[in-house]
Each structure stands twice: as C-alpha cells, then as structure tokens.
Amino acid sequence: MSTLFDPIRLGDIDVATRIVMAPLTRNRASAGQVPNALMAQYYAQRANPATGAGLIVSEATQISPEGQGYLDTPGLFSSAQVAGWRRVTDAVHAEGGRIVVQLWHVGRISHVSLQPGGQAPVSSTATPAKTKTFIAEGFADVSAPRALRTEEIAGVVQQYRVAAELAIEAGFDGVEVHAANGYLIEQFLRDSINDRTDAYGGSIENRARFLVEVMQAVTGAIGGGRTGLRLSPVTPANDAGLDSHTQQLFEHVGRQLAPLKLAFVHVVEGATGGPRDIAPFDYAALRAAFGAPWMVNNGYTRQMALDAVAGGTADLVAFGRPFISNPDLGRRLREDAPMNELRPALLYGGGAEGYTDYPALAAAG
Ligand code: 8OZ
C-alpha cells in the first residue's frame, strides 16, 4: 500500500512523493510575458521533494498571443519566454524537483486589450461569457469572441504542438494540457457553450474532437509519458454551464485518450476553489476510462489527502492555496505542522510580497 509520501512513476517522469503543487495563476511575468528571476525563486522554494512538492505544475501558460486572457501571465511561444522558463526549470531541478508546464489557451475568457491588434478573442462560439478578467485597468468584462472558422482549428492545434516542443527545449519534465475551468478546450467540450454546426460541434464525439486532436498533437511531439491533462467536469468556473450529458462526455474523452498512455490525469473535483459537491459525478468511472495515474485536487485537507492515497482513490493529490502560503507544505504535511495564513489580496500581480516571503518552518525539526 502507498502513502502520500511515497514515490511514483508518471509515464516517463519519476516523482519522489505524491504531493503536487497545483497550477496557480500569479500574474508576475515580465514584459513580453516572460518568466523572470522572482518566479524562478518562487518555484525553487517549493521544489525540493523533501520539504515541498514531488511535482510542480506551473501556472497556466499561454501557447500563443491569442491564448492570453489576463495581465502578466507567462507565455511559451517566444525565444525570450523559453529562456525565462529555462531559469525556472534549472532552479527547480537544482533542488531535485520536477516541473511540468501547464499549456493554456483562454479562448473567450479574454479582453481585446490583451489580444494581438486589439482583435476579438477566439472561441468555439461567438457568444460572450458572463465573467470578468483582469487587465491593465483592473477588472473588466471579457470581450465578445469570434467563433473560429473550421479551417483555423488545425492552426490552434499546431500551437499546442509547438508549445509542447518548446516546453522540452525549456527544460520542463513534461506538460499538462489545461482542459479545465471554462477555457478554450472546455468551450469546445460542453454543449452549454459550443453551438457549432461543423465537425467540432453537436455530438459528444464532435465536441471532444478538438481536445483529442490537441492531445494527439502534443503526445505525438513529446510522448504520452511526458503529457498530462487537467479536467474539471462539473466546474461552473468562467461561465461554463454544465453539459447536458457530463458523465458520458468525459468518459468518451477518457476512452479516446486512453491509448495515448498519458503520464497523469488531473481532475478538479466540484467547483474550482469552491464546493466539492456542486454536482454529481462519478470520478472513479472516469478514472477507469482513462486508466492513467490519477491526480485529484480541490480543497484537500491533510487527512483527506492521506486517506485518498492510502485508500487508493487517488495516486497523487494537488494542493493549490496551501502551497502559496507554505513553501514547505510537504514537510508540514509530513509533520502535521501548523500552516501559514494565506494573504488573498496579494494573489494576483505585484512582486515578492505575498509570493516569495511566506516563511518555511525553522530548519531543524
Ligand atoms: C485564477 C485567476 C486567473 C486564471 C484557472 C488559470 O482558473 C486559471 C486562473 C485562475 O485555471
């Protein structure tokens, strides 16, 4: 029987514990959406598996200029961004850690002020989301999107492939494709959003097509053993209404992607950052459809995480907010030590304050 503190092999990635740092948007990239030295320090603080995470999933990272939806999130499409990420991966590896980059396209969750040429964001649909984003002037309603033409979709799939190749060039151990939280891939998956009449809309098979093509492209470029996937089947995040056949949709995705032998599947259970019981969903059935290492997330306490791994309902547990305020969360979980308080006003944007200044426990225990 395994515990939260035991190693596991995820495809081609060996990790030292089952404790994962979840992807966390912090809006601290430099001009050109370039990762910087402060970001390298932040990740390095959490990278040593003896005190921090067995695996870090980076903050969501746009695969293209069109993929950006918030101010100062990092990208992975320019040579300056690759060089910036190389500093991050070198710092993590120097601590003995492992890190994958979360590949992100926001779709309609964006604002014209963040889009190349001030153009409309692209999506599966031309219907705007009822939500806000964060731009230079502060919070703003997201802009009305433009539906991608059928013949444009292959180009977006290609952006994911190129970003995955750049991830390896930047020294990442792999990637996690962000198919959660109401962003572009979920804008295709869910019939509450996708109103297309082409081969990418209508049936479950058609709505899953974009994700399947993205995963085939990414795994074709870097291998399934270096590719993870994040899903959030029932989250209402970013105005994502429930699909009419949620269970069937996501199990279809699982069966389609099982042959790719993914490194892991990472599931947000319930509402992202909110109630875990917002809608019924059989996560065990989804796990069976994928047959891949299973990473769970959303509001896990120490006891829930210990029980999930020991009881076999999960292989790994990802922690978000606790990893922001506790760089040595791994050690605190091991020792059942008290946690630092999160300062939520310092989550998005700014500098070292509320980012790299959360204290670790005193050295000797
Ligand atoms: C919080 C703020 C901005 C973006 C997600 C990438 O929900 C995000 C995100 C979270 O997946």
Coordinates of N, CA and C in Angstrom, one line a residue, residues 37 49-50 76 92 122 183 212 252 270 286 294 301 336:
A37 N 13.4 36.1 -12.7 CA 14.2 35.5 -11.6 C 13.3 35.4 -10.4
P49 N 11.6 17.9 -3.0 CA 10.6 17.0 -2.6 C 10.7 16.6 -1.1
A50 N 11.8 16.8 -0.5 CA 11.9 16.5 1.0 C 11.1 17.5 1.8
L76 N 4.6 30.8 -23.7 CA 5.6 29.8 -24.1 C 5.5 29.7 -25.6
V92 N 14.4 24.7 -10.3 CA 13.7 23.5 -9.8 C 14.5 22.3 -9.7
V122 N -10.7 34.5 -29.7 CA -11.4 33.4 -30.5 C -11.9 32.3 -29.5
Y183 N -12.0 27.4 -20.1 CA -11.2 28.0 -21.1 C -11.4 27.3 -22.5
V212 N -9.2 15.9 -28.4 CA -8.5 14.7 -28.9 C -7.4 15.1 -29.8
H252 N -16.3 9.5 -22.6 CA -15.9 9.4 -24.0 C -14.5 9.9 -24.2
G270 N -15.6 19.0 -8.3 CA -16.5 20.0 -7.9 C -16.2 21.4 -8.6
L286 N -14.6 7.7 -14.4 CA -13.7 8.5 -15.4 C -12.3 8.0 -15.3
W294 N -3.7 8.9 -11.5 CA -4.8 9.8 -11.2 C -4.5 10.8 -10.1
T301 N -7.8 18.5 2.5 CA -7.1 18.7 3.8 C -6.0 17.6 3.9
D336 N 2.6 17.1 10.3 CA 1.3 17.7 10.8 C 1.6 19.0 11.5

